[in-house]
PDB file of C-alpha atoms in Angstrom:
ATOM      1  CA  UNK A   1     -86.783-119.916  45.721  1.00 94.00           C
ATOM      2  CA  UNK A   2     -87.973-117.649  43.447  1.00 96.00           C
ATOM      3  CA  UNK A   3     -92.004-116.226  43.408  1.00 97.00           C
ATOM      4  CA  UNK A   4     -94.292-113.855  41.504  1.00 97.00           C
ATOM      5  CA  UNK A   5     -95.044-111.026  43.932  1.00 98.00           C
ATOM      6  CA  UNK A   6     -98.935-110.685  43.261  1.00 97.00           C
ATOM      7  CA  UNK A   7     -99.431-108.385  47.373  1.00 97.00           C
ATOM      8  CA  UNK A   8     -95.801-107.280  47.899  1.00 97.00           C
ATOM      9  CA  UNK A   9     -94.718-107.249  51.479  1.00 97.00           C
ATOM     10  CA  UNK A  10     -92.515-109.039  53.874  1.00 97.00           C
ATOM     11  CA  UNK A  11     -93.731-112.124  56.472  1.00 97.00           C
ATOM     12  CA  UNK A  12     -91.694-114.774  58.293  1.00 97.00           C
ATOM     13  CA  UNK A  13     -93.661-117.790  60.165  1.00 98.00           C
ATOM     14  CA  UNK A  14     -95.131-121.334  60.875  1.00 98.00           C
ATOM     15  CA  UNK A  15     -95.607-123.267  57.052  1.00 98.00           C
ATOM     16  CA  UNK A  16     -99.792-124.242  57.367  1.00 98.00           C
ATOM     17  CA  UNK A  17    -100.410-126.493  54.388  1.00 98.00           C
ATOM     18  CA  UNK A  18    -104.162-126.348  53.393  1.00 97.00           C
ATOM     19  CA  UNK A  19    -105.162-129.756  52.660  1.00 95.00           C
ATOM     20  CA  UNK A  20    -107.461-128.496  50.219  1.00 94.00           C
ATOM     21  CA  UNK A  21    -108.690-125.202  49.222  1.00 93.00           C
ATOM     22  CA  UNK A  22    -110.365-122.259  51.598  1.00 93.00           C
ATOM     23  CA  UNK A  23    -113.248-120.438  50.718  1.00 92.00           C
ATOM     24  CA  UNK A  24    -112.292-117.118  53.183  1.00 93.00           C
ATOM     25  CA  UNK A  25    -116.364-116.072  53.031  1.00 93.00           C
ATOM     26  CA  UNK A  26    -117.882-119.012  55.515  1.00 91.00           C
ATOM     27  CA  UNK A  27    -114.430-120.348  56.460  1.00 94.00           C
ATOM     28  CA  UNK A  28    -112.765-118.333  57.936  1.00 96.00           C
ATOM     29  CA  UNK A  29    -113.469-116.585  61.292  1.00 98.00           C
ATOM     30  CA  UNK A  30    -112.137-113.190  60.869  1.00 97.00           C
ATOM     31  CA  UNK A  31    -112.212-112.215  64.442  1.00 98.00           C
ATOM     32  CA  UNK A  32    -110.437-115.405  65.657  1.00 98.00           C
ATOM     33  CA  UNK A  33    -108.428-116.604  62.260  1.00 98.00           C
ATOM     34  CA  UNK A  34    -110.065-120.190  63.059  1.00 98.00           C
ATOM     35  CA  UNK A  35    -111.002-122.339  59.992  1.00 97.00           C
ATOM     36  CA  UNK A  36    -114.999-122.571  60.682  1.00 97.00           C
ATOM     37  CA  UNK A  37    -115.612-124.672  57.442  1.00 95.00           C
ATOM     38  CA  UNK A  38    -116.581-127.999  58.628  1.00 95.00           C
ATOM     39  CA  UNK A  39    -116.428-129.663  56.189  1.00 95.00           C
ATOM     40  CA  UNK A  40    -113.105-128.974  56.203  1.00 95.00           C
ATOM     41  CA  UNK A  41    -110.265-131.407  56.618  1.00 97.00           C
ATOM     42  CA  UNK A  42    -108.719-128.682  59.118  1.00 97.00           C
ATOM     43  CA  UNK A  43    -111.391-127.089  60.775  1.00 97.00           C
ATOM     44  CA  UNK A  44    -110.991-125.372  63.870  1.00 97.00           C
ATOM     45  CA  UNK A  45    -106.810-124.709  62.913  1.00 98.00           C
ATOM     46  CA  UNK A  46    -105.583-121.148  63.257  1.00 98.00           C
ATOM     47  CA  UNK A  47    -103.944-119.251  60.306  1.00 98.00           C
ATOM     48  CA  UNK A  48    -103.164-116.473  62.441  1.00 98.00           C
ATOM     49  CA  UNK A  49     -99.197-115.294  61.734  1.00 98.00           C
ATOM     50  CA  UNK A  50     -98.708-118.397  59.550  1.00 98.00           C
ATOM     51  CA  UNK A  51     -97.239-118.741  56.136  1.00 98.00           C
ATOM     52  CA  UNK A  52    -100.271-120.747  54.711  1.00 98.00           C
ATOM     53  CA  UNK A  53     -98.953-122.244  51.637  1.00 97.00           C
ATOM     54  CA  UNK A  54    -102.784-123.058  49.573  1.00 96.00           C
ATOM     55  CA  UNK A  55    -102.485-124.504  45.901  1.00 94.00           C
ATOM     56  CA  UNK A  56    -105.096-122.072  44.779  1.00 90.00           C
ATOM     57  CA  UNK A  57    -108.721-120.618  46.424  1.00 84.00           C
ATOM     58  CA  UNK A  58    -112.213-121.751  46.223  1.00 79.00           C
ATOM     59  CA  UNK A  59    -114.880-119.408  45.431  1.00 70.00           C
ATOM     60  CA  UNK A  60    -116.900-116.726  46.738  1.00 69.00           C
ATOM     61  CA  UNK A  61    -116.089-112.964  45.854  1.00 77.00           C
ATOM     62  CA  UNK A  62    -116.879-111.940  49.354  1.00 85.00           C
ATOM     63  CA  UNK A  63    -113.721-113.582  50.626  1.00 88.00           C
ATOM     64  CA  UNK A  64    -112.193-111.167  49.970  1.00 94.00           C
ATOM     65  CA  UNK A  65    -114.066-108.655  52.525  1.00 95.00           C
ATOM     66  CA  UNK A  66    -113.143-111.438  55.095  1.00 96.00           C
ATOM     67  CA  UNK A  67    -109.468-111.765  54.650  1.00 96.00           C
ATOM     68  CA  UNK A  68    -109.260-107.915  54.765  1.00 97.00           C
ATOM     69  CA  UNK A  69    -111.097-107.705  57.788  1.00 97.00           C
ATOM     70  CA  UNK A  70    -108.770-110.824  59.322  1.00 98.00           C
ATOM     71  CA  UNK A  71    -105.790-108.312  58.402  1.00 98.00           C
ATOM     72  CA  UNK A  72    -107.369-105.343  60.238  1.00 97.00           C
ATOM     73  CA  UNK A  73    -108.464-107.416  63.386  1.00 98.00           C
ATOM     74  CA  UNK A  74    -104.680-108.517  63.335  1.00 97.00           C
ATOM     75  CA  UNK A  75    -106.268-112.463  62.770  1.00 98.00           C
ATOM     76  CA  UNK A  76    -105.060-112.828  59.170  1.00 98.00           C
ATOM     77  CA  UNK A  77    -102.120-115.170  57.961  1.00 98.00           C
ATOM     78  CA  UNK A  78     -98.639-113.733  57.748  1.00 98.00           C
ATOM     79  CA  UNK A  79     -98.481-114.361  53.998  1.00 98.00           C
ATOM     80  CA  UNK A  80    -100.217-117.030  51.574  1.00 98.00           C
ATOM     81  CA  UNK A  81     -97.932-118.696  49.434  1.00 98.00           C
ATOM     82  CA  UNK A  82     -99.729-119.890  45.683  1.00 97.00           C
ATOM     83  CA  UNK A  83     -99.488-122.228  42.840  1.00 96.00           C
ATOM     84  CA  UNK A  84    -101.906-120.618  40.703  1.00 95.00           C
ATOM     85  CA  UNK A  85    -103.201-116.693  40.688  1.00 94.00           C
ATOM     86  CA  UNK A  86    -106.717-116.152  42.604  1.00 93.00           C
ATOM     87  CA  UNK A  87    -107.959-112.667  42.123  1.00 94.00           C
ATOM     88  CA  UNK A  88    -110.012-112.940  45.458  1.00 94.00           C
ATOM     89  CA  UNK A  89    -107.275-113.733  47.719  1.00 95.00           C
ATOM     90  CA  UNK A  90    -105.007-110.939  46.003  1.00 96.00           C
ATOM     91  CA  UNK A  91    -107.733-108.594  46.614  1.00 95.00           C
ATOM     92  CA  UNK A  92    -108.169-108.935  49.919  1.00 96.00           C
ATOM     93  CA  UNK A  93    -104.779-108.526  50.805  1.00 97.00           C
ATOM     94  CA  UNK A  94    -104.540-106.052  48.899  1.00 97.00           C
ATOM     95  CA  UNK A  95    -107.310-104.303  50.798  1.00 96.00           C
ATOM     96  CA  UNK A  96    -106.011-104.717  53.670  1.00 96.00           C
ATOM     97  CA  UNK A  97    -102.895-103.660  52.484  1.00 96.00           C
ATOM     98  CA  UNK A  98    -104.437-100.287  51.482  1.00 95.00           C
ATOM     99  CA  UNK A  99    -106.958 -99.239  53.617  1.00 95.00           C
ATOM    100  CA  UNK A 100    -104.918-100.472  57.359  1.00 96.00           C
ATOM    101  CA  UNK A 101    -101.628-100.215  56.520  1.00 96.00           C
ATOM    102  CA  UNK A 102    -100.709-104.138  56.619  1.00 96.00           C
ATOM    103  CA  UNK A 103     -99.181-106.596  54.713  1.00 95.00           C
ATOM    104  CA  UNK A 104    -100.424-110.268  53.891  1.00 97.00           C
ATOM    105  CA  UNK A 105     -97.910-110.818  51.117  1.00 98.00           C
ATOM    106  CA  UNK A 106     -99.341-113.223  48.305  1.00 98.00           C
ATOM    107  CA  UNK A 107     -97.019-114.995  45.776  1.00 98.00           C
ATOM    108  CA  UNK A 108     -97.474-117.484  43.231  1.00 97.00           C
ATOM    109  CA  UNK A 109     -94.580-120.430  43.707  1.00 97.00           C
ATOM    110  CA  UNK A 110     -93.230-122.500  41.209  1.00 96.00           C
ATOM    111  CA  UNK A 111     -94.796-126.195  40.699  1.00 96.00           C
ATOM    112  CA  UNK A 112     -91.131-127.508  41.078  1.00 97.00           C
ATOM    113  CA  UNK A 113     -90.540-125.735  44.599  1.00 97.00           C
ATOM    114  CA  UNK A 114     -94.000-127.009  45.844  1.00 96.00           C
ATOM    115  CA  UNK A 115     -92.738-130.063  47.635  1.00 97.00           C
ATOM    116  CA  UNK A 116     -89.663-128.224  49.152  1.00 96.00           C
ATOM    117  CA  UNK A 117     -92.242-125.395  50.680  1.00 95.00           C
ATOM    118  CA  UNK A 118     -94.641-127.327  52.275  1.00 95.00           C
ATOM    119  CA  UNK A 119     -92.164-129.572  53.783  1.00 96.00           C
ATOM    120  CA  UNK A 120     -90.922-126.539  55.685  1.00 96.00           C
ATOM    121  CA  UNK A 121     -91.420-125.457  58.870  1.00 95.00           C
ATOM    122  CA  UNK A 122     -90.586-122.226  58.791  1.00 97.00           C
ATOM    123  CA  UNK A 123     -90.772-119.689  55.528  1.00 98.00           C
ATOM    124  CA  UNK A 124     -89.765-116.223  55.032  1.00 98.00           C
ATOM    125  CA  UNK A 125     -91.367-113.970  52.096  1.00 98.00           C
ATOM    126  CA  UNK A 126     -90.031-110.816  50.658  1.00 98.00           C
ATOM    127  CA  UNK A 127     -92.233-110.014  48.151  1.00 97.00           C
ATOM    128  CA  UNK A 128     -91.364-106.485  46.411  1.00 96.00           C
ATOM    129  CA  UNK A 129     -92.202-104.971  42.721  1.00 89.00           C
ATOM    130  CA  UNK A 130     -89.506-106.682  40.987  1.00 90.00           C
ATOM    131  CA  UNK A 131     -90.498-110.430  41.993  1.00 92.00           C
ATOM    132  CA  UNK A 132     -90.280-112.442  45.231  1.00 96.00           C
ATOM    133  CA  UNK A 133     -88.377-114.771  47.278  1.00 96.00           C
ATOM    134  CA  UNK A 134     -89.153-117.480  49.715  1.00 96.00           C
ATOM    135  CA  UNK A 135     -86.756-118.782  51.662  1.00 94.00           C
ATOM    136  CA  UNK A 136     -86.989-121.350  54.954  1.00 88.00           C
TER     137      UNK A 136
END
């Protein structure tokens, strides 16, 4: 399936479906990769090496700082996998792309493929400058 690279990189694990969106600042536990939201459908799950696949983010610039300091501690998901763009999320891989040396790939998915990637168990992103791929 086809993607728009918005952090290139390249990830391979576990499909975690968010049930509904994340805020990263106040749900996420950056030193553990635990969702700490609880009011949270899926509190207490681990994103750590996963292939979360979100429909889009919820809120809070600082998320950003979190997510970047998940990738640094080594907590972070392998890659998030979109349906719409989210400038917070992108940044903070990006970040953490940047300033540690490594990737979080974020893509935007097609509506059409939704159904086929979160019915995977396993997904593999290559996410480069000319577009991405997801493949399970």
């Amino acid at each position: 399936m086809k993607a728009v690279t918005l952090v290139p990189g390249t990830a391979e694990g576990e499909v975690f479906v968010m049930a509904e969106p994340l805020s990263f600042w106040g749900g996420l536990d950056a030193a553990t990769g635990a969702i700490i939201d609880r009011w949270h459908p899926q509190c207490g799950e681990v994103l750590t090496g996963k292939v979360v696949a979100m429909e889009r983010g919820r809120g809070s610039s600082s998320g950003s700082s979190v997510l970047a300091e998940a990738i640094r501690a080594g907590t972070a998901p392998a890659a998030i996998v979109m349906l719409t763009r989210d400038a917070i999320v992108t940044l903070g891989a990006l970040v953490g792309r940047e300033l540690y040396g490594k990737d979080c790939p974020v893509v935007m998915a097609a509506a059409a493929d939704w159904p086929a990637l979160t019915a995977a168990g396993r997904l593999t992103v290559e996410a480069g400058d000319d577009g991405a791929a997801i493949s399970g």
